[in-house]
Coordinates of C-alpha atoms in Angstrom, one line a residue:
Chain A
X841 CA -27.1 12.3 14.6
X842 CA -25.2 14.7 12.5
X843 CA -23.5 13.9 9.2
X844 CA -19.8 13.6 9.2
X845 CA -19.2 12.7 5.5
X846 CA -21.6 13.7 2.7
X847 CA -21.4 12.9 -0.9
X848 CA -23.8 14.6 -3.2
X849 CA -24.1 13.6 -6.8
X850 CA -20.5 12.5 -7.0
X851 CA -19.1 11.3 -10.3
X852 CA -15.7 10.1 -11.2
X853 CA -14.4 9.6 -14.7
X854 CA -11.1 8.4 -15.8
X855 CA -9.6 8.8 -19.2
X856 CA -8.3 5.4 -20.4
X857 CA -6.8 5.2 -23.9
X858 CA -8.6 8.4 -25.0
X859 CA -12.0 7.1 -23.7
X860 CA -13.9 8.3 -20.7
X861 CA -14.6 5.5 -18.2
X862 CA -17.1 6.2 -15.5
X863 CA -16.0 4.8 -12.2
X864 CA -18.6 6.4 -10.1
X865 CA -21.9 7.7 -11.2
X866 CA -24.0 10.1 -9.2
X867 CA -23.3 8.8 -5.8
X868 CA -25.2 10.2 -2.8
X869 CA -24.1 8.9 0.5
X870 CA -24.4 10.4 4.0
X871 CA -22.3 8.9 6.8
X872 CA -23.5 9.8 10.3
X873 CA -21.0 10.8 13.1
X874 CA -20.1 7.8 15.2
X875 CA -21.4 5.0 13.1
X876 CA -19.7 2.2 11.2
X877 CA -20.7 2.6 7.6
X878 CA -19.9 -0.2 5.1
X879 CA -19.7 0.1 1.4
X880 CA -19.9 -3.3 -0.3
X881 CA -19.4 -4.2 -3.9
X882 CA -17.6 -6.6 -6.2
X883 CA -14.2 -5.7 -7.4
X884 CA -14.4 -3.0 -10.0
X885 CA -17.6 -1.5 -8.5
X886 CA -15.7 1.7 -7.7
X887 CA -15.6 1.4 -3.9
X888 CA -11.9 2.0 -3.5
X889 CA -12.2 5.1 -5.6
X890 CA -15.2 6.2 -3.6
X891 CA -13.4 6.0 -0.2
X892 CA -10.4 7.9 -1.6
X893 CA -12.6 10.8 -2.5
X894 CA -13.1 11.4 1.2
X895 CA -9.4 12.1 2.0
X896 CA -8.6 13.5 -1.4
X897 CA -6.3 10.7 -2.6
X898 CA -8.6 10.7 -5.6
X899 CA -10.6 13.7 -7.0
X900 CA -14.2 13.6 -8.1
X901 CA -15.0 14.8 -11.6
X902 CA -18.2 16.4 -10.3
X903 CA -20.4 16.5 -7.3
X904 CA -20.0 17.9 -3.8
X905 CA -18.1 16.3 -0.9
X906 CA -18.5 17.6 2.6
X907 CA -16.2 16.3 5.4
X908 CA -16.8 17.2 9.0
X909 CA -18.7 20.3 7.9
X910 CA -16.2 21.5 5.4
X911 CA -16.9 21.4 1.7
X912 CA -13.7 19.9 0.3
X913 CA -14.9 19.6 -3.3
X914 CA -12.6 22.3 -4.7
X915 CA -9.7 21.7 -2.3
X916 CA -6.1 21.7 -3.7
X917 CA -3.6 19.0 -2.7
X918 CA -2.1 21.4 -0.2
X919 CA -5.4 22.1 1.4
X920 CA -6.1 18.3 1.6
X921 CA -2.9 17.7 3.7
X922 CA -4.6 19.3 6.7
X923 CA -7.9 17.3 6.1
X924 CA -5.9 14.1 6.0
X925 CA -4.5 14.6 9.4
X926 CA -8.0 14.2 10.7
X927 CA -8.7 11.1 8.7
X928 CA -7.0 7.8 9.3
X929 CA -6.7 5.1 6.7
X930 CA -6.0 1.4 6.8
X931 CA -5.3 -0.8 3.8
X932 CA -5.7 -4.3 2.5
X933 CA -2.0 -4.9 2.2
X934 CA -1.3 -2.9 5.4
X935 CA 1.2 -0.6 3.5
X936 CA 3.5 -0.3 6.5
X937 CA 6.9 1.4 6.1
X938 CA 9.3 -1.5 6.0
X939 CA 12.2 0.7 6.8
X940 CA 10.7 1.8 10.1
X941 CA 10.0 0.0 13.3
X942 CA 6.5 -0.5 14.6
X943 CA 6.9 2.6 16.8
X944 CA 8.4 4.5 13.8
X945 CA 5.4 3.6 11.7
X946 CA 2.9 4.8 14.3
X947 CA 5.0 8.0 14.9
X948 CA 5.1 9.0 11.2
X949 CA 1.7 10.8 11.1
X950 CA 2.6 12.5 14.4
X951 CA 5.8 13.8 12.9
X952 CA 3.9 15.0 9.9
X953 CA 1.5 16.8 12.2
X954 CA 4.4 18.4 14.0
X955 CA 4.0 16.8 17.4
X956 CA 7.0 17.3 19.7
X957 CA 9.1 14.2 20.6
X958 CA 7.9 13.7 24.2
X959 CA 4.2 13.9 23.2
X960 CA 4.9 11.7 20.2
X961 CA 6.5 9.0 22.3
X962 CA 3.8 9.0 24.9
X963 CA 1.1 8.8 22.1
X964 CA 2.9 5.9 20.3
X965 CA 3.0 3.9 23.6
X966 CA -0.6 4.6 24.3
X967 CA -1.6 3.5 20.8
X968 CA 0.5 0.4 20.8
X969 CA -1.1 -0.5 24.1
X970 CA -4.5 0.0 22.6
X971 CA -3.9 -2.4 19.8
X972 CA -2.0 -4.8 22.0
X973 CA 1.4 -4.5 20.5
X974 CA 3.4 -2.6 23.1
X975 CA 6.0 -5.4 23.3
X976 CA 6.6 -5.2 19.6
X977 CA 7.4 -1.5 19.4
X978 CA 11.0 -2.1 18.1
X979 CA 10.1 -4.9 15.7
X980 CA 10.1 -4.3 12.0
X981 CA 6.9 -5.0 10.0
X982 CA 8.5 -8.0 8.3
X983 CA 8.9 -9.7 11.6
X984 CA 5.1 -9.5 12.4
X985 CA 2.2 -11.7 11.3
X986 CA -0.5 -10.3 9.0
X987 CA -2.9 -9.6 11.8
X988 CA -0.2 -7.9 13.8
X989 CA 0.8 -5.8 10.8
X990 CA -2.8 -4.7 10.4
X991 CA -2.9 -3.7 14.1
X992 CA 0.1 -1.5 13.5
X993 CA -1.8 -0.1 10.5
X994 CA -4.8 0.7 12.8
X995 CA -2.5 2.3 15.4
X996 CA -0.9 4.4 12.7
X997 CA -4.3 5.4 11.4
X998 CA -5.4 6.5 14.8
X999 CA -2.3 8.4 15.7
X1000 CA -3.5 11.9 15.3
X1001 CA -6.9 11.3 16.9
X1002 CA -8.8 11.4 13.7
X1003 CA -12.6 11.6 13.8
X1004 CA -12.9 9.3 10.7
X1005 CA -11.1 6.1 9.8
X1006 CA -11.3 4.7 6.3
X1007 CA -10.8 0.9 6.1
X1008 CA -10.1 -0.2 2.5
X1009 CA -10.6 -4.0 2.4
X1010 CA -8.8 -4.1 5.8
X1011 CA -9.4 -7.8 6.4
X1012 CA -9.3 -9.2 2.9
X1013 CA -5.7 -10.4 3.2
X1014 CA -6.2 -12.1 6.5
X1015 CA -7.4 -15.5 7.5
X1016 CA -10.9 -15.8 9.0
X1017 CA -9.8 -15.9 12.7
X1018 CA -7.5 -12.9 12.3
X1019 CA -10.2 -11.1 10.4
X1020 CA -12.5 -11.5 13.4
X1021 CA -9.7 -10.0 15.7
X1022 CA -9.2 -7.0 13.4
X1023 CA -12.9 -6.5 13.1
X1024 CA -13.3 -6.6 16.9
X1025 CA -10.5 -4.0 17.1
X1026 CA -12.3 -1.8 14.6
X1027 CA -15.4 -2.1 16.6
X1028 CA -13.5 -1.1 19.7
X1029 CA -12.1 1.9 17.9
X1030 CA -15.6 2.9 17.0
X1031 CA -17.2 2.3 20.4
X1032 CA -14.5 3.4 22.8
X1033 CA -13.0 6.3 20.8
X1034 CA -16.1 7.4 19.0
X1035 CA -14.4 7.3 15.7
X1036 CA -16.6 7.1 12.6
X1037 CA -15.5 4.1 10.5
X1038 CA -16.1 3.7 6.8
X1039 CA -15.5 0.2 5.7
X1040 CA -14.9 -0.9 2.1
X1041 CA -15.4 -4.6 1.6
X1042 CA -16.5 -7.3 -0.8
X1043 CA -17.2 -9.6 2.1
X1044 CA -20.8 -9.6 3.5
X1045 CA -19.4 -11.2 6.7
X1046 CA -17.6 -8.0 7.4
X1047 CA -20.7 -6.0 7.0
X1048 CA -22.7 -8.4 9.2
X1049 CA -20.2 -8.4 12.0
X1050 CA -19.5 -4.7 12.4
X1051 CA -21.5 -2.3 10.3
X1052 CA -24.4 -0.3 11.4
X1053 CA -25.5 0.8 7.9
X1054 CA -24.5 -0.4 4.5
X1055 CA -24.5 0.9 0.9
X1056 CA -24.3 -1.6 -2.0
X1057 CA -22.3 -0.4 -5.0
X1058 CA -22.5 -1.9 -8.4
X1059 CA -20.8 -0.6 -11.6
X1060 CA -20.2 2.8 -10.0
X1061 CA -23.8 3.3 -8.8
X1062 CA -25.2 3.0 -5.4
X1063 CA -28.0 0.5 -5.8
X1064 CA -29.1 0.0 -2.2
X1065 CA -28.6 1.6 1.2
X1066 CA -30.0 1.0 4.6
X1067 CA -29.4 -0.4 8.1
X1068 CA -27.6 -3.7 7.9
X1069 CA -30.7 -5.4 9.3
X1070 CA -32.9 -3.9 6.7
X1071 CA -30.6 -4.9 3.8
X1072 CA -30.2 -8.4 5.1
X1073 CA -33.9 -8.9 5.7
X1074 CA -35.1 -7.2 2.5
X1075 CA -32.4 -7.0 -0.1
X1076 CA -34.1 -5.4 -3.1
X1077 CA -31.6 -5.9 -5.9
X1078 CA -30.0 -9.1 -7.2
X1079 CA -26.6 -8.0 -6.3
X1080 CA -27.6 -7.3 -2.7
X1081 CA -29.4 -10.7 -2.6
X1082 CA -26.3 -12.4 -3.8
X1083 CA -24.3 -10.7 -1.1
X1084 CA -26.8 -11.6 1.6
X1085 CA -27.0 -15.3 0.5
X1086 CA -23.2 -15.5 0.7
X1087 CA -23.4 -15.3 4.5
X1088 CA -27.0 -16.3 5.3
X1089 CA -27.4 -20.0 4.9
X1090 CA -30.7 -20.5 6.6
X1091 CA -32.8 -20.5 3.5
X1092 CA -32.6 -23.6 1.3
X1093 CA -31.1 -23.1 -2.2
X1094 CA -32.5 -24.8 -5.3
X1095 CA -30.6 -28.0 -4.7
X1096 CA -31.7 -28.2 -1.0
X1097 CA -35.3 -27.7 -2.1
X1098 CA -35.2 -30.4 -4.7
X1099 CA -33.9 -32.8 -2.1
X1100 CA -36.5 -31.8 0.5
X1101 CA -39.3 -32.0 -2.0
X1102 CA -38.2 -35.5 -3.1
X1103 CA -38.5 -36.7 0.5
X1104 CA -41.5 -34.8 1.8
X1105 CA -45.0 -35.0 0.5
X1106 CA -46.5 -31.9 2.2
X1107 CA -46.4 -28.3 1.2
X1108 CA -43.2 -26.5 2.0
X1109 CA -43.0 -23.0 3.3
X1110 CA -40.2 -20.8 4.5
X1111 CA -41.0 -18.4 7.3
X1112 CA -38.8 -15.6 8.5
X1113 CA -38.0 -15.5 12.1
X1114 CA -37.8 -12.0 13.5
X1115 CA -37.4 -10.5 16.9
X1116 CA -40.9 -11.0 18.2
X1117 CA -40.7 -14.8 18.1
X1118 CA -44.4 -15.6 17.7
X1119 CA -43.8 -18.4 15.2
X1120 CA -44.0 -21.0 18.0
X1121 CA -47.4 -19.7 19.1
X1122 CA -48.8 -20.3 15.7
X1123 CA -47.1 -23.7 15.2
X1124 CA -48.2 -25.1 18.5
X1125 CA -51.8 -24.5 17.4
X1126 CA -51.8 -26.0 13.9
X1127 CA -53.5 -29.2 15.0
X1128 CA -56.6 -27.0 15.3
X1129 CA -56.7 -27.0 11.5
X1130 CA -55.9 -30.7 11.2
X1131 CA -52.4 -29.8 10.1
X1132 CA -49.1 -31.3 11.2
X1133 CA -45.7 -29.6 10.7
X1134 CA -42.1 -30.7 10.4
X1135 CA -39.1 -28.4 10.5
X1136 CA -36.9 -29.3 7.5
X1137 CA -34.4 -26.5 7.2
X1138 CA -33.3 -23.2 8.7
X1139 CA -31.4 -21.3 11.3
X1140 CA -31.7 -18.4 13.6
X1141 CA -28.9 -16.1 14.5
X1142 CA -28.4 -12.5 15.6
X1143 CA -27.9 -9.5 13.4
X1144 CA -27.2 -6.1 15.0
X1145 CA -28.4 -7.6 18.4
X1146 CA -31.7 -8.7 16.8
X1147 CA -32.9 -12.2 16.1
X1148 CA -32.5 -13.0 12.4
X1149 CA -33.2 -16.2 10.5
X1150 CA -35.8 -18.4 8.9
X1151 CA -37.3 -21.8 9.2
X1152 CA -38.5 -24.0 6.3
X1153 CA -41.5 -26.2 7.3
X1154 CA -43.4 -29.0 5.8
X1155 CA -47.1 -28.6 6.4
X1156 CA -49.3 -31.7 6.0
X1157 CA -53.1 -31.7 6.0
X1158 CA -56.1 -30.7 4.0
X1159 CA -55.5 -27.8 1.5
X1160 CA -57.9 -25.6 3.3
X1161 CA -56.2 -26.4 6.6
X1162 CA -52.7 -25.7 5.3
X1163 CA -54.0 -22.5 3.7
X1164 CA -55.4 -21.4 7.0
X1165 CA -52.0 -22.0 8.7
X1166 CA -50.2 -20.1 6.1
X1167 CA -52.6 -17.2 6.5
X1168 CA -51.9 -17.2 10.2
X1169 CA -48.2 -17.3 9.7
X1170 CA -48.4 -14.5 7.1
X1171 CA -50.2 -12.4 9.7
X1172 CA -47.0 -12.3 11.9
X1173 CA -44.2 -12.7 9.5
X1174 CA -43.0 -13.1 5.9
X1175 CA -43.8 -16.5 4.4
X1176 CA -42.8 -17.9 1.1
X1177 CA -44.4 -21.1 -0.2
X1178 CA -41.9 -23.1 -2.2
X1179 CA -43.5 -24.1 -5.5
X1180 CA -43.2 -27.7 -6.7
Chain B
X1429 CA 65.2 -1.8 -14.6
X1430 CA 64.5 -5.4 -15.6
X1431 CA 61.1 -6.6 -16.7
X1432 CA 60.2 -7.9 -13.3
X1433 CA 58.5 -6.6 -10.1
X1434 CA 61.1 -4.7 -8.1
X1435 CA 59.8 -3.9 -4.7
X1436 CA 62.1 -1.0 -3.9
X1437 CA 61.2 0.8 -7.2
X1438 CA 57.6 -0.2 -7.8
X1439 CA 56.1 -0.4 -4.3
X1440 CA 56.3 3.4 -3.6
X1441 CA 54.9 4.0 -7.0
X1442 CA 52.1 1.5 -6.4
X1443 CA 51.3 3.1 -3.1
X1444 CA 51.2 6.5 -4.6
X1445 CA 49.0 5.2 -7.4
X1446 CA 46.6 3.5 -4.9
X1447 CA 46.4 6.8 -3.0
X1448 CA 45.5 8.7 -6.2
X1449 CA 42.9 6.0 -7.2
X1450 CA 41.4 6.2 -3.7
X1451 CA 41.3 10.0 -3.9
X1452 CA 39.7 10.1 -7.3
X1453 CA 37.2 7.4 -6.5
X1454 CA 36.2 9.0 -3.2
X1455 CA 35.7 12.5 -4.7
X1456 CA 33.9 11.1 -7.7
X1457 CA 31.5 9.0 -5.6
X1458 CA 30.9 11.9 -3.3
X1459 CA 30.1 14.4 -6.0
X1460 CA 28.7 12.1 -8.6
X1461 CA 26.8 10.0 -6.0
X1462 CA 25.0 13.0 -4.6
X1463 CA 24.2 14.5 -7.9
X1464 CA 23.1 11.1 -9.3
X1465 CA 20.9 10.6 -6.2
X1466 CA 19.3 13.9 -6.8
X1467 CA 18.8 13.3 -10.5
X1468 CA 17.4 9.8 -9.8
X1469 CA 15.0 11.2 -7.3
X1470 CA 13.9 13.8 -9.8
X1471 CA 13.3 11.2 -12.5
X1472 CA 11.3 9.1 -10.0
X1473 CA 9.3 12.0 -8.7
X1474 CA 8.3 13.6 -12.0
X1475 CA 7.1 10.5 -13.8
X1476 CA 3.4 10.0 -14.5
X1477 CA 1.5 9.0 -11.4
X1478 CA 4.4 9.7 -9.0
X1479 CA 4.7 12.4 -6.3
X1480 CA 5.4 15.4 -8.4
X1481 CA 4.3 14.4 -11.9
X1482 CA 5.5 16.7 -14.6
X1483 CA 5.6 15.4 -18.1
X1484 CA 7.9 18.1 -19.5
X1485 CA 10.5 17.9 -16.8
X1486 CA 10.5 14.1 -16.8
X1487 CA 10.9 14.0 -20.6
X1488 CA 13.7 16.5 -20.5
X1489 CA 15.6 14.7 -17.8
X1490 CA 15.0 11.4 -19.5
X1491 CA 16.4 12.6 -22.8
X1492 CA 19.5 14.1 -21.2
X1493 CA 20.3 10.9 -19.3
X1494 CA 19.8 8.9 -22.4
X1495 CA 22.1 11.1 -24.3
X1496 CA 24.9 11.2 -21.8
X1497 CA 24.9 7.7 -20.4
X1498 CA 25.8 5.7 -23.5
X1499 CA 28.9 7.9 -24.3
X1500 CA 32.0 5.8 -23.8
X1501 CA 34.0 7.2 -20.9
X1502 CA 37.1 7.9 -22.9
X1503 CA 35.1 10.0 -25.3
X1504 CA 33.3 11.7 -22.4
X1505 CA 36.6 12.9 -21.1
X1506 CA 37.3 14.6 -24.4
X1507 CA 33.8 15.9 -24.7
X1508 CA 33.7 17.6 -21.3
X1509 CA 37.2 19.0 -21.7
X1510 CA 35.9 22.5 -22.4
X1511 CA 33.8 22.4 -19.2
X1512 CA 36.8 21.1 -17.2
X1513 CA 38.9 24.0 -18.5
X1514 CA 36.1 26.4 -17.8
X1515 CA 35.7 25.2 -14.2
X1516 CA 39.4 24.6 -13.3
X1517 CA 41.5 26.4 -15.9
X1518 CA 43.0 23.3 -17.2
X1519 CA 42.4 19.6 -17.9
X1520 CA 45.3 17.7 -16.7
X1521 CA 45.6 16.3 -13.2
X1522 CA 44.0 14.2 -10.6
X1523 CA 41.3 16.7 -9.4
X1524 CA 40.5 17.7 -12.9
X1525 CA 39.9 14.0 -13.9
X1526 CA 37.2 14.0 -11.3
X1527 CA 34.9 16.2 -13.5
X1528 CA 34.3 13.7 -16.3
X1529 CA 34.3 10.9 -13.7
X1530 CA 31.6 12.6 -11.6
X1531 CA 29.5 13.3 -14.7
X1532 CA 29.6 9.7 -15.8
X1533 CA 28.8 8.6 -12.3
X1534 CA 26.0 11.0 -11.9
X1535 CA 24.2 9.9 -15.0
X1536 CA 24.9 6.2 -14.5
X1537 CA 23.8 6.2 -10.8
X1538 CA 20.7 8.3 -11.6
X1539 CA 19.2 5.4 -13.6
X1540 CA 20.0 2.9 -10.9
X1541 CA 18.4 5.2 -8.3
X1542 CA 15.3 5.6 -10.4
X1543 CA 15.0 1.9 -11.1
X1544 CA 15.2 1.0 -7.5
X1545 CA 12.7 3.8 -6.4
X1546 CA 10.0 2.7 -8.8
X1547 CA 9.9 -0.7 -7.1
X1548 CA 8.7 0.9 -3.9
X1549 CA 5.1 -0.3 -3.4
X1550 CA 2.7 2.5 -4.4
X1551 CA 0.6 1.6 -1.4
X1552 CA 3.4 2.6 0.9
X1553 CA 3.5 6.1 -0.7
X1554 CA -0.3 6.2 -0.5
X1555 CA -0.2 5.4 3.2
X1556 CA 2.2 8.3 3.7
X1557 CA 0.0 10.6 1.7
X1558 CA -3.1 9.5 3.6
X1559 CA -1.3 10.5 6.9
X1560 CA -1.0 14.1 5.6
X1561 CA 2.6 14.0 4.3
X1562 CA 3.3 16.2 1.3
X1563 CA 5.3 15.1 -1.7
X1564 CA 8.5 16.8 -0.6
X1565 CA 8.3 15.3 2.8
X1566 CA 7.7 11.8 1.4
X1567 CA 10.7 12.3 -1.0
X1568 CA 12.9 13.5 1.9
X1569 CA 11.9 11.1 4.7
X1570 CA 10.5 7.9 3.2
X1571 CA 11.5 7.1 -0.3
X1572 CA 15.2 6.6 0.2
X1573 CA 14.9 4.6 3.4
X1574 CA 12.3 2.3 1.8
X1575 CA 14.7 1.5 -1.0
X1576 CA 17.9 1.7 0.9
X1577 CA 19.0 -2.0 0.5
X1578 CA 18.8 -2.0 -3.3
X1579 CA 20.3 1.5 -3.4
X1580 CA 23.3 0.4 -1.5
X1581 CA 23.8 -2.5 -3.9
X1582 CA 23.4 -0.1 -6.8
X1583 CA 25.9 2.3 -5.3
X1584 CA 28.3 -0.6 -4.9
X1585 CA 27.9 -1.4 -8.5
X1586 CA 28.7 2.2 -9.4
X1587 CA 31.7 2.1 -7.0
X1588 CA 33.2 -0.8 -8.9
X1589 CA 32.5 1.0 -12.2
X1590 CA 34.2 4.1 -11.0
X1591 CA 37.4 2.1 -10.1
X1592 CA 37.3 0.9 -13.7
X1593 CA 36.8 4.4 -15.0
X1594 CA 39.7 5.9 -12.9
X1595 CA 42.0 3.6 -14.8
X1596 CA 41.0 5.3 -18.0
X1597 CA 41.3 8.7 -16.3
X1598 CA 45.0 8.1 -16.2
X1599 CA 45.3 9.4 -19.7
X1600 CA 44.4 12.9 -18.6
X1601 CA 47.0 12.8 -15.9
X1602 CA 44.7 11.4 -13.3
X1603 CA 47.3 9.0 -12.2
X1604 CA 46.3 6.0 -10.2
X1605 CA 46.4 2.2 -10.6
X1606 CA 45.5 2.1 -14.2
X1607 CA 48.1 4.7 -15.1
X1608 CA 50.6 2.7 -13.0
X1609 CA 49.8 -0.5 -14.8
X1610 CA 50.1 1.1 -18.2
X1611 CA 53.2 3.4 -17.6
X1612 CA 55.4 1.1 -15.6
X1613 CA 54.0 -2.2 -16.8
X1614 CA 52.5 -2.4 -20.3
X1615 CA 54.7 0.3 -21.9
X1616 CA 57.9 -1.2 -20.5
X1617 CA 57.0 -4.8 -21.3
X1618 CA 56.9 -5.5 -17.6
X1619 CA 54.0 -8.0 -17.3
X1620 CA 54.7 -8.6 -13.6
X1621 CA 53.9 -5.0 -12.8
X1622 CA 50.7 -5.2 -14.8
X1623 CA 49.6 -8.3 -12.9
X1624 CA 50.4 -6.8 -9.5
X1625 CA 48.2 -3.8 -10.4
X1626 CA 45.5 -6.1 -11.6
X1627 CA 45.6 -8.1 -8.4
X1628 CA 45.4 -4.9 -6.3
X1629 CA 42.4 -3.8 -8.3
X1630 CA 40.7 -7.2 -7.9
X1631 CA 41.3 -7.1 -4.1
X1632 CA 39.9 -3.6 -4.0
X1633 CA 36.8 -4.5 -5.9
X1634 CA 36.2 -7.5 -3.7
X1635 CA 36.5 -5.5 -0.6
X1636 CA 34.1 -2.9 -1.9
X1637 CA 31.6 -5.5 -3.0
X1638 CA 31.8 -7.3 0.4
X1639 CA 31.3 -4.1 2.2
X1640 CA 28.3 -3.2 0.0
X1641 CA 26.7 -6.6 0.4
X1642 CA 27.1 -6.4 4.2
X1643 CA 25.6 -2.9 4.4
X1644 CA 22.7 -3.9 2.1
X1645 CA 22.0 -6.9 4.2
X1646 CA 21.9 -4.8 7.3
X1647 CA 19.6 -2.3 5.5
X1648 CA 17.3 -5.2 4.4
X1649 CA 17.6 -7.0 7.8
X1650 CA 18.1 -10.3 6.0

């Protein structure tokens, strides 16, 4: 795969009340063509600034930015106008033009790009069909629900056939069900049109449901980056762990553990369930060591089409027997023994 | 003439005065409105963080507006007299009265325009920028439509203020309803004539306000 957006040592400083505030600090990120890349962080982490560097709505203080093979680091505002035609953007609050109809909103970037009227009309119809709003072409944004407004936002972002779409908290103002619809639509944009999507979010659920890779941003620094599976399975930093635990509920928290330990005498271990699914093979054979097991807690779901989850087990038997079982489990997966 | 309303005497005068008021108001709103819109757009565009930020230009425009706007209209008429003479070779007459009227309107309306434009959500402007539109295009195609409803209400407000000012413009030979009320009513102790003029002005203002509200509602689709 080839890189479509590259950030090398990008730094952004603001001057606030005579003092320099560092919003982004030495960011290196490479987004591959055709992927959905998520940037997650708490508010104030600098992610909105970061995504705006790509289309020049904000300028880096230092560092190099390459978009679709062109180094845009030193571009003027005028030079960026051309770049922006090839990059769509969708927003948390939709930012539709209230004075224009749905069709007028979608047509705006086409007017800017100088498309003649017949081609423009055909393209608007095609886009509204794609987002499922052909029947609302002559409605005004105020007359639409939040989810519909974001669909218009997506159609507008796609108007000029961009190779990149930037989604800045695109689902944060929507209810959970509508969020899923909009995420499905973004996935469709990515899969069917081959558009690279860069998603900015503070919701790990968004990352889990659509992203291929994710970078974790904290106080202007990139603290973690990897495939979504990797980061979910092995979060290295506390921030990443907090994000993962916000959507992964199959591991018992401190309160759950206390309750479990109050009720169960045996030793408690939590084993990760991966794609190979050999946990059952080991468990079906624990009697060999004079050990019994009980499943106390856990869950198994899918992440990027791979099994992902964990089971918390009570193992009862002689210490030596339980040790032997834990060793067998450790041979096939990660196991954590919960201390009493 | 007795001190009462006499239709055969006063009605033709009233109609003529109404015509002059209409003429002055229309010309003033056309010239002052367009100039005020341009000045308001310039104030909006050049402020910090806006489309064409320029500290020096904004500061200069801001100071000029702040100097001109508080001048009472009657004093403004006297103050711009040299300019009126320069432009038209005199200072008495209906057309000439339009010059101070248009200046007052321009500066008053510019602030109203600016105030309404700054309420446009910055995100909307950002969305236009993200789609590749340059600042001039955004100013020309998006900014005014997005604030159209409040702009119409602001223009209506100015419209009513201009009707008020044209009454004062009577003193430089502008004629019109104010002049009619003063010359044929007040100065001749004819209260009835004053009241007829007042009622005509009230009706005129009401009609303008109704029209403005209706147009603004259409623009806002509410």
